[in-house]
XYZ file of C-alpha atoms in Angstrom:
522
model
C 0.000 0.000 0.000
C 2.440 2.330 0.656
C 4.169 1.969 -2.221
C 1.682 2.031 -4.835
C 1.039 5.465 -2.762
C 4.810 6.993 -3.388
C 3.535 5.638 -7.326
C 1.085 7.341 -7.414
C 1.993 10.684 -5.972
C 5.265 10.511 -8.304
C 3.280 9.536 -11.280
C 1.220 13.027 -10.550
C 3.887 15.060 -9.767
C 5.611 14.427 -13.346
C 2.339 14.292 -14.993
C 2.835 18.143 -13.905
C 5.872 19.902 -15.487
C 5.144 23.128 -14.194
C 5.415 21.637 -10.644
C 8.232 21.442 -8.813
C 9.871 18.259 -7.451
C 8.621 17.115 -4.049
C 11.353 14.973 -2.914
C 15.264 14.822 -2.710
C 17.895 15.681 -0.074
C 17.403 19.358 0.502
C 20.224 22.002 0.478
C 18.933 23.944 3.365
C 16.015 22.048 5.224
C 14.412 24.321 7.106
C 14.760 26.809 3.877
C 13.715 23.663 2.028
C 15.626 24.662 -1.070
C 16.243 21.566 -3.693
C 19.905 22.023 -4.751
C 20.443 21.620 -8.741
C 22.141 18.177 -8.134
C 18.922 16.833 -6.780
C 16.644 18.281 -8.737
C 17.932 17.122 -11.449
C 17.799 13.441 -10.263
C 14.319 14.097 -9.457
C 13.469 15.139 -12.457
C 16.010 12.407 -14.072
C 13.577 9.878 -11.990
C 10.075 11.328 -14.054
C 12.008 11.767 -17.289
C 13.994 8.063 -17.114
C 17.438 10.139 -17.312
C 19.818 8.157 -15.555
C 22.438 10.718 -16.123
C 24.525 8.887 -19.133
C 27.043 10.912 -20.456
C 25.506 12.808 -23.421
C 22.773 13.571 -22.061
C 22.229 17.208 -20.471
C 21.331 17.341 -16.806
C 18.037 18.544 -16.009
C 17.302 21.975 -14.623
C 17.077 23.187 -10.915
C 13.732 23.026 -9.656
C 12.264 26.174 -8.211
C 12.408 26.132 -4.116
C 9.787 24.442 -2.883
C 7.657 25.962 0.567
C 7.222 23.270 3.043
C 3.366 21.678 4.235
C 2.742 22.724 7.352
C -0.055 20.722 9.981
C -0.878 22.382 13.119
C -2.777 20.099 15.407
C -4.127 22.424 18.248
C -5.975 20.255 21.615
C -8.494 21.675 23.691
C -7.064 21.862 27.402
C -4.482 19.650 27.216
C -2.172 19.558 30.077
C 1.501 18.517 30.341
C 0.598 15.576 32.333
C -1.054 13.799 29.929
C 1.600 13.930 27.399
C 2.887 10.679 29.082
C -0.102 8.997 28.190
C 0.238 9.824 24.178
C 3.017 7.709 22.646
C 2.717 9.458 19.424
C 3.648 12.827 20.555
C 6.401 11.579 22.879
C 7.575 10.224 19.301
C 7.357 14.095 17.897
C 9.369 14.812 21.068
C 11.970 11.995 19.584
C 12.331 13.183 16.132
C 11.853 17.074 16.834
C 12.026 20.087 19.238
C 9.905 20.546 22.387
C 9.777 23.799 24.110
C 9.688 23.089 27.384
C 8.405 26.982 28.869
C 5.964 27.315 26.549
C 3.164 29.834 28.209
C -0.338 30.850 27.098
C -1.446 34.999 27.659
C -4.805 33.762 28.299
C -5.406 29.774 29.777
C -8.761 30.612 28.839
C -10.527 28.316 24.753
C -11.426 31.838 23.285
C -8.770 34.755 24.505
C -6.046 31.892 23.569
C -7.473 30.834 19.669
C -7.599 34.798 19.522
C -4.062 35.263 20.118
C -2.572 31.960 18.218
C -4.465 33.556 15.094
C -2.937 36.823 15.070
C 0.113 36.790 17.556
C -1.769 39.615 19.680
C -1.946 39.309 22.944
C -5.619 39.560 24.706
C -5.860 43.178 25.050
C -4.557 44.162 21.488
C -7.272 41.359 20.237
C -9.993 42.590 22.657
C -11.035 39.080 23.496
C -11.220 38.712 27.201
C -13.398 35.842 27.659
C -15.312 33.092 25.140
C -18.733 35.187 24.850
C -19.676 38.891 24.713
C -19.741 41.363 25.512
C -16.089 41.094 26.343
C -15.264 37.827 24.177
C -16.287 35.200 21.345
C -16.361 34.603 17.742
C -18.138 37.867 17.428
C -15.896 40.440 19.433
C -13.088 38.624 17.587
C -14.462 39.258 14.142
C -15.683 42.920 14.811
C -12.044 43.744 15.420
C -10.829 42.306 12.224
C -9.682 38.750 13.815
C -10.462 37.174 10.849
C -8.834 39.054 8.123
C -5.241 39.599 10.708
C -4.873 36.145 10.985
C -2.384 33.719 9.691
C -5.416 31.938 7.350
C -5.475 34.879 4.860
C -1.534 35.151 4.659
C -0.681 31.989 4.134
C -3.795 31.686 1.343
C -2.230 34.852 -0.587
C 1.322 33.069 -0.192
C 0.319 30.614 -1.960
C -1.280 27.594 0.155
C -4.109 25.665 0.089
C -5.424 25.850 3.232
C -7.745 24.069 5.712
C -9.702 24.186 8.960
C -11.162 21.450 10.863
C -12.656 21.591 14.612
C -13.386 24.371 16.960
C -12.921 27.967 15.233
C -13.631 30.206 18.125
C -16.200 30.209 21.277
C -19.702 31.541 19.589
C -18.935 30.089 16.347
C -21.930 28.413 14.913
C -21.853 26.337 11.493
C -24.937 27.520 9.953
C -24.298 31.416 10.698
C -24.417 32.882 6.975
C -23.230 36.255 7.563
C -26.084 37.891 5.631
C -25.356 35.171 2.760
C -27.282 32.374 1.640
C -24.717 29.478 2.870
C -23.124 28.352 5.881
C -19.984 31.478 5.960
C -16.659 30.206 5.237
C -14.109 32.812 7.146
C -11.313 34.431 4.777
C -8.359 32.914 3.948
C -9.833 29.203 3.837
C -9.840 27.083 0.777
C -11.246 24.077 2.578
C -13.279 24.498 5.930
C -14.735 21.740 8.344
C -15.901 23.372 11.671
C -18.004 22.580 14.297
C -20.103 24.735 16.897
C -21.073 22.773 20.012
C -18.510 19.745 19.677
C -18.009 19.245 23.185
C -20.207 15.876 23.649
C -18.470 14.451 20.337
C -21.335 13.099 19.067
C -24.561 15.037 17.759
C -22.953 18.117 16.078
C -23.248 19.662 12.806
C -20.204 20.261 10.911
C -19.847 23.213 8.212
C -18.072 21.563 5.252
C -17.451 24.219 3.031
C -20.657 26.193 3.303
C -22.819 23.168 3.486
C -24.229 22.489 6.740
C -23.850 18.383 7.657
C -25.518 16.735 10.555
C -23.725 14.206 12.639
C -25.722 11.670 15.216
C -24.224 9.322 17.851
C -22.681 6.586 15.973
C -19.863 5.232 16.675
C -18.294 6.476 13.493
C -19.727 9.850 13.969
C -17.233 10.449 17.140
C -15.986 13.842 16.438
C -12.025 13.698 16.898
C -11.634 10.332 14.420
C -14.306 12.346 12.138
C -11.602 14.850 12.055
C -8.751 12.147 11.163
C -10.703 11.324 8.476
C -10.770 14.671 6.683
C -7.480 14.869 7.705
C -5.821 11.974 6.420
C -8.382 12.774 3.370
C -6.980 16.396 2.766
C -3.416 15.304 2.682
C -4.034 12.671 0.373
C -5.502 15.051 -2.449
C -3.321 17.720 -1.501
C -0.252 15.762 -1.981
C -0.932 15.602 -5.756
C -2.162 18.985 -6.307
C 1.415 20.845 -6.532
C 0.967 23.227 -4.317
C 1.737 23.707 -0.680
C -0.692 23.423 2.103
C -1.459 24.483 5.370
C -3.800 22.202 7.613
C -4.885 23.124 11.462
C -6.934 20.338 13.294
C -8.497 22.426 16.417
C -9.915 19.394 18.735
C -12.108 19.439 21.299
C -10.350 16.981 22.913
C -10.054 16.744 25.961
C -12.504 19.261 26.876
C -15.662 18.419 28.956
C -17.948 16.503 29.344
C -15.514 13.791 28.541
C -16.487 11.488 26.064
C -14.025 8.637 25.115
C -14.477 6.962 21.541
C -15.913 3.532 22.687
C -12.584 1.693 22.371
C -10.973 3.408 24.652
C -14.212 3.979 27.492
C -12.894 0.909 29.741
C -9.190 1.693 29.638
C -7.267 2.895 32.269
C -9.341 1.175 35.211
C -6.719 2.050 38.050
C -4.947 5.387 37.165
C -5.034 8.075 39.537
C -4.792 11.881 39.009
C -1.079 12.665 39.490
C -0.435 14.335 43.208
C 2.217 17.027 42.939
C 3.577 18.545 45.831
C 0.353 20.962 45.604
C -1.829 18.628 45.294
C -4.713 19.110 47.804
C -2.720 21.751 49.229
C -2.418 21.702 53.260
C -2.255 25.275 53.669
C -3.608 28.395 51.491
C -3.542 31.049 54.255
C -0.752 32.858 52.489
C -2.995 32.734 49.531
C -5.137 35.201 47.816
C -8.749 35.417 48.649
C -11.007 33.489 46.132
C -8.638 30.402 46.959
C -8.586 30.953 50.721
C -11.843 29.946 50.515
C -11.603 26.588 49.214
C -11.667 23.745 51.601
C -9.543 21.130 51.659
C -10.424 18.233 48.937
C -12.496 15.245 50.342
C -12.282 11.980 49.794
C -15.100 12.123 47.655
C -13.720 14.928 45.520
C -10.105 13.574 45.381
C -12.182 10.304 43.962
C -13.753 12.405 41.310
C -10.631 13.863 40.204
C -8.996 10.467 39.915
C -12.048 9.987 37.355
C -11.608 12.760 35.756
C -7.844 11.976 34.592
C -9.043 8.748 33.593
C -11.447 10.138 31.351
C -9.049 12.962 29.724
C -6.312 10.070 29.574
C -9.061 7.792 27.484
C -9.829 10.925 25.010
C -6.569 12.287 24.085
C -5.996 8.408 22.893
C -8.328 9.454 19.688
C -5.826 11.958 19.237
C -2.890 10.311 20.039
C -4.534 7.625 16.985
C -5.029 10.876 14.688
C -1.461 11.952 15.035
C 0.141 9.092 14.559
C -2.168 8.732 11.476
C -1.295 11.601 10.056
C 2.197 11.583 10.863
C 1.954 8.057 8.599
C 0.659 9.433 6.080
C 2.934 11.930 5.126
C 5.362 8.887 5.532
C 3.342 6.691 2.960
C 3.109 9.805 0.476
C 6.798 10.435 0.822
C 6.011 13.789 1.724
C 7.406 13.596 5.252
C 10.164 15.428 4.763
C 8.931 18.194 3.549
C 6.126 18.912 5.980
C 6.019 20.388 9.008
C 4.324 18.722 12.072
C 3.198 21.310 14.974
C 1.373 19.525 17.679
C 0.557 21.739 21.269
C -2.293 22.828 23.318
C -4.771 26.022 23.695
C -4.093 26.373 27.478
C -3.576 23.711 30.646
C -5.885 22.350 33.217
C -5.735 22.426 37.094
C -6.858 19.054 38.606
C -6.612 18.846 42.500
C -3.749 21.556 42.915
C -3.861 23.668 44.863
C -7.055 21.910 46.288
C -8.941 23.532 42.740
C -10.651 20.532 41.615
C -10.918 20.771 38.236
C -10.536 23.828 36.026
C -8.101 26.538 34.416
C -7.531 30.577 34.509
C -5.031 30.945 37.289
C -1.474 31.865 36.826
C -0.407 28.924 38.311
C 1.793 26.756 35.919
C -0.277 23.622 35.701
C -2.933 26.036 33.683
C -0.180 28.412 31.604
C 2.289 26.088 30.494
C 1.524 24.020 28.223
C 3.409 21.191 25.642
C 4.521 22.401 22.227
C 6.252 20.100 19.949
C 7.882 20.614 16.200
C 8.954 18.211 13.562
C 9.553 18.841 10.139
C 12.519 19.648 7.763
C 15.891 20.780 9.671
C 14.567 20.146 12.786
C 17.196 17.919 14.821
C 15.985 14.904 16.924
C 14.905 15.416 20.406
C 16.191 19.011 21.185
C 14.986 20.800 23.921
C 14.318 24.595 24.083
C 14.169 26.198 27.708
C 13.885 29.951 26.837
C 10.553 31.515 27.280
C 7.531 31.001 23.624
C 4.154 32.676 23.914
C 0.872 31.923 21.910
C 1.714 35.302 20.374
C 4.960 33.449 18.616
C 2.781 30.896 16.906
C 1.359 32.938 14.162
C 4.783 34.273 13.271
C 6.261 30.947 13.085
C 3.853 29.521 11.169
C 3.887 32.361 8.841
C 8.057 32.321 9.134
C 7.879 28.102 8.304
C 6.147 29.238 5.012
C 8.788 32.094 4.038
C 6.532 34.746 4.368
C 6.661 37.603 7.325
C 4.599 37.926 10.600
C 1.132 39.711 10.851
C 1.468 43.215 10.737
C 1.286 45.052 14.411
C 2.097 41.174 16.075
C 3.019 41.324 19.037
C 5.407 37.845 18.942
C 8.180 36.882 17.268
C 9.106 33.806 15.024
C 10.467 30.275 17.097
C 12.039 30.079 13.430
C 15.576 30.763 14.719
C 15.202 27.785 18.009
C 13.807 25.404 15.224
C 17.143 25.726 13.566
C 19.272 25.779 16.266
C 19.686 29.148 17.373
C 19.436 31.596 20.259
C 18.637 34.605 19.204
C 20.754 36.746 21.972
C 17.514 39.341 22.975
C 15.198 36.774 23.186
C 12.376 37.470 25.510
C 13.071 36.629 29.416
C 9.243 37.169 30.981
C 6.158 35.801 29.785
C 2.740 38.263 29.999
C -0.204 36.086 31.372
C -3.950 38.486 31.652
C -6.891 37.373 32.544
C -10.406 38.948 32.770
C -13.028 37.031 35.099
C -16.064 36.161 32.869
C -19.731 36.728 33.805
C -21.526 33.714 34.375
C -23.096 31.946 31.116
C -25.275 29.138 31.405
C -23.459 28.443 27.436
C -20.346 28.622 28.324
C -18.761 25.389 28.253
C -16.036 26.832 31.463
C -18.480 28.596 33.105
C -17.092 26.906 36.314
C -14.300 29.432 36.169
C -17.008 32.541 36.411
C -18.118 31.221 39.876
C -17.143 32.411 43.215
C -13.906 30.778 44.292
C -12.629 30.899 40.896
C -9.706 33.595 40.215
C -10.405 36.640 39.789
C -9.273 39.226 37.008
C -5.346 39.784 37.271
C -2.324 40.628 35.165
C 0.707 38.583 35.976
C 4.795 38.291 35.064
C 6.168 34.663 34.572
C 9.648 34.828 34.609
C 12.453 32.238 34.914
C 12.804 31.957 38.861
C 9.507 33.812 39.389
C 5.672 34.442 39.049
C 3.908 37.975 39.973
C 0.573 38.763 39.779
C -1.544 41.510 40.038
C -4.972 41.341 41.303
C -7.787 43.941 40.212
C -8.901 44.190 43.733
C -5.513 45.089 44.518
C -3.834 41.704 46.269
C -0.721 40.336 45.254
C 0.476 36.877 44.357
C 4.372 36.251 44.405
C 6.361 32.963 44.110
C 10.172 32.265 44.062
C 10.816 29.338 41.929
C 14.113 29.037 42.302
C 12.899 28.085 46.113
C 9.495 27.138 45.843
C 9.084 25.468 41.953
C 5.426 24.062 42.809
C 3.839 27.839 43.656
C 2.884 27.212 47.245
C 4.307 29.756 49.224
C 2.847 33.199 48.300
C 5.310 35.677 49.453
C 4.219 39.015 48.127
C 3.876 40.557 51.496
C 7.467 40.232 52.033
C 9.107 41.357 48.582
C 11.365 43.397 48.793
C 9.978 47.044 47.387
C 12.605 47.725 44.693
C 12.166 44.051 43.461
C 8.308 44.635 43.597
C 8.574 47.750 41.606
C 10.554 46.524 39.087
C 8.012 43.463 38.446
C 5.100 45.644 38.777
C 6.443 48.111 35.829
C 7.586 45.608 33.930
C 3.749 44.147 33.671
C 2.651 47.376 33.306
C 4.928 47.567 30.080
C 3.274 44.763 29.219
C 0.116 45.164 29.763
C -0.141 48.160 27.679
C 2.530 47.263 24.701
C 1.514 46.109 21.229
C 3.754 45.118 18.457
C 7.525 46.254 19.271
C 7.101 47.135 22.449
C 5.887 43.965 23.405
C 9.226 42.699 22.253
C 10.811 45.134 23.691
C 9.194 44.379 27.167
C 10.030 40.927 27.343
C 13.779 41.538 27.021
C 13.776 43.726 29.815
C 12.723 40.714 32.140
């Protein structure tokens, strides 16, 4: 099978003179330019040359821009990464970043901020519905037309969506039109609305609206393979590169494993960190002063609620390794970029916060980020600080083309290659706005009392600051103190203090440049 799939993916890209060779060592891999030895024996390969003397060697192929497939989860923490074999296999054969933060652990303010490498208050999405978040707030203020879709469309991809868009999305708005509305810069679009229960959703496909029930084969995440493995297989052939993003829902609640995978994991238990159920919170602000310490019957439903998370990401541990295959079987694996990480983390009995996300806390903000592709050495590490404001210029930057105008990130570009850049960022922004309470809002536990309030914080390599809007103070050496549980704001020193609190105020105010100018003063 795999063979007569290299065949047949050769056989169409010679059927196609005006297209440029596919495969072939590469002169520069990340740059993915073909050097004029090896495109000619590419082209030798099509034509039958086998470079007899007499015979004059083909010409150089044109550089070739490199796929690109961006698998995005939905509140996937770090500690389930040990329970998804394929993506400790990205970890193997690329580079992880290891402090890797989100502006925002929050579905909507997050998705805002990977699209156009803006942080929250330069997208003006504070929260997943209006009046202060969602789709619509995001598309008022030109979301849509400053993110990466419509850049890498006029740089000539073909590009696709599949999954969750943004919070407020639904498939069968029409924008004033007659179909389902396909956003700008989309050549192929699969998204969903409510896809939280996997099952019983309705998918937009392209401006047709398609109903899904509760069949086993209608289980959203391996519906989403599907068209996955489908669009590479017809993009392959089509000479042109493409852009992909799967945006899961997985493993957001309510936690619905595909079938196969209900009954696994009988015993596992909800890792306990130092913070776990945390035996004293006095020092800590007050909406967690008020929590009580976690029951038995709590600490029980926790332990459940790993399991389930642990049973769903296996759908898209299946889907990467899928994918990952086929670009193997189409011999296209070279020349295509992998990019597998999550939207924001998820608390689960630290802290004695039972289940949940929004603090500044590091179980919530960090998250896993992995690359593989062309140029990218085998199981490299990167410890200096990425933000979701760095994706869209690196995916842009993968593609050759330059980040969105007025972003406030920068391109990982130079760490995929092997460099440091030496005024690289040394603080991470983290802001957060508490939501009202909706009764549609699928993390509308974080709007209730005892959930964090609003804040700005600093996260920086041997600290975390934060600001409270009510005016208490959160600070934790982690040089000292790496799990967060000893808040010592009240005895910081006051030129140490000062220096945090204007350096979030930098923040908190920059856009473009001087965001990147903030984070090097950290």
């Amino acid at each position: 099978m795999i063979k007569e799939r290299r065949t047949l993916i050769r056989k169409r890209r010679c059927g196609r003179s005006a297209a440029p060779a596919r495969t072939g060592p590469l002169r520069r891999r990340l740059a993915l330019a073909l050097t004029a030895a090896a495109a000619a024996a590419a082209l030798a390969g099509c034509s039958g040359d086998t470079g007899k003397a007499g015979r004059s060697p083909a010409p150089a192929a044109p550089a070739r821009k490199p796929n690109i497939i961006f698998v995005l989860t939905d509140d996937l923490s770090w500690n389930l990464v040990a329970h998804m074999p394929q993506v400790q296999k990205m970890q193997q054969d690329g580079t992880t970043f290891d402090n890797f933060f989100m502006a925002d652990s929050l579905c909507c303010t997050s998705r805002a901020t990977i699209f156009t490498g803006r942080y929250p208050h330069n997208t003006r999405v504070r929260t997943n519905f209006p009046p202060l978040g969602g789709y619509k707030v995001f598309e008022q203020n030109g979301g849509e037309q400053n993110s990466f879709g419509p850049a890498l469309q006029k740089g000539g991809y073909h590009t696709a969506f599949l999954g969750k868009y943004m919070n407020g999305y639904e498939p069968n708005d029409r924008q004033g039109g007659t179909k389902p509305y396909v956003p700008p810069g989309w050549n192929e679009w699969y998204a969903a609305g409510n896809g939280y229960p996997e099952y019983d959703y309705n998918l937009n496909e392209n401006g047709r609206l398609v109903s899904y029930g509760h069949k086993p084969e209608d289980y959203l995440t391996d519906v989403l393979a599907n068209k996955s493995a489908d669009f590479v297989q017809r993009a392959a052939g089509s000479g042109k590169p493409f852009f992909m993003e799967i945006a899961t829902f997985a493993p957001h609640g309510p936690l619905v494993p595909a079938p196969k995978y209900a009954g696994k994991f009988p015993h596992l238990r909800a890792p306990r960190s130092p913070s776990f159920n945390e035996k004293d919170v006095r020092d800590k602000p007050t909406w967690l002063r008020k929590h009580p310490k976690l029951g038995k019957r709590v600490i029980a439903n926790i332990d459940n609620t790993f399991r389930m998370r642990v049973r769903m990401v296996q759908s898209v541990n299946d889907m990467i390794g899928r994918i990952r295959g086929e670009l193997t079987a189409l011999g296209i694996d070279r020349e295509t970029y992998v990019v597998f990480g999550s939207d924001n983390g998820f608390h689960l009995g630290e802290h004695r916060l039972a289940a949940g996300k929004m603090t500044a806390f590091d179980t919530d903000i960090r998250v896993p980020f992995v690359f593989t592709g062309p140029g990218i050495g085998p199981g490299r590490h990167v410890p200096q600080f990425a933000q979701n404001t760095d994706l869209a210029p690196t995916l842009l930057g993968l593609a050759g083309l330059p980040a969105p105008a007025g972003a406030d990130g920068r391109s990982l570009v130079p760490f995929l290659q092997g460099r440091v850049p030496p005024d690289w960022r040394q603080a991470a922004l983290i802001e957060h706005v508490k939501p009202a309470f909706s009764a549609q809002d699928p993390d509308r536990q974080d709007s209730l009392p005892g959930a964090p309030t609003t804040y700005n914080a600093i996260r920086t390599q041997n600290a975390l600051y934060v600001e409270y809007a009510d005016g208490e103070r959160e600070y934790y050496d982690l040089t000292r103190d790496p799990n967060e549980m000893d808040n010592t704001a009240g005895r910081l020193p006051e030129p140490r203090r000062r220096y945090l609190s204007d350096l979030l105020h930098a923040y908190v105010n920059c856009a473009g440049q001087g965001c990147v100018n903030a984070g090097r003063s950290g």
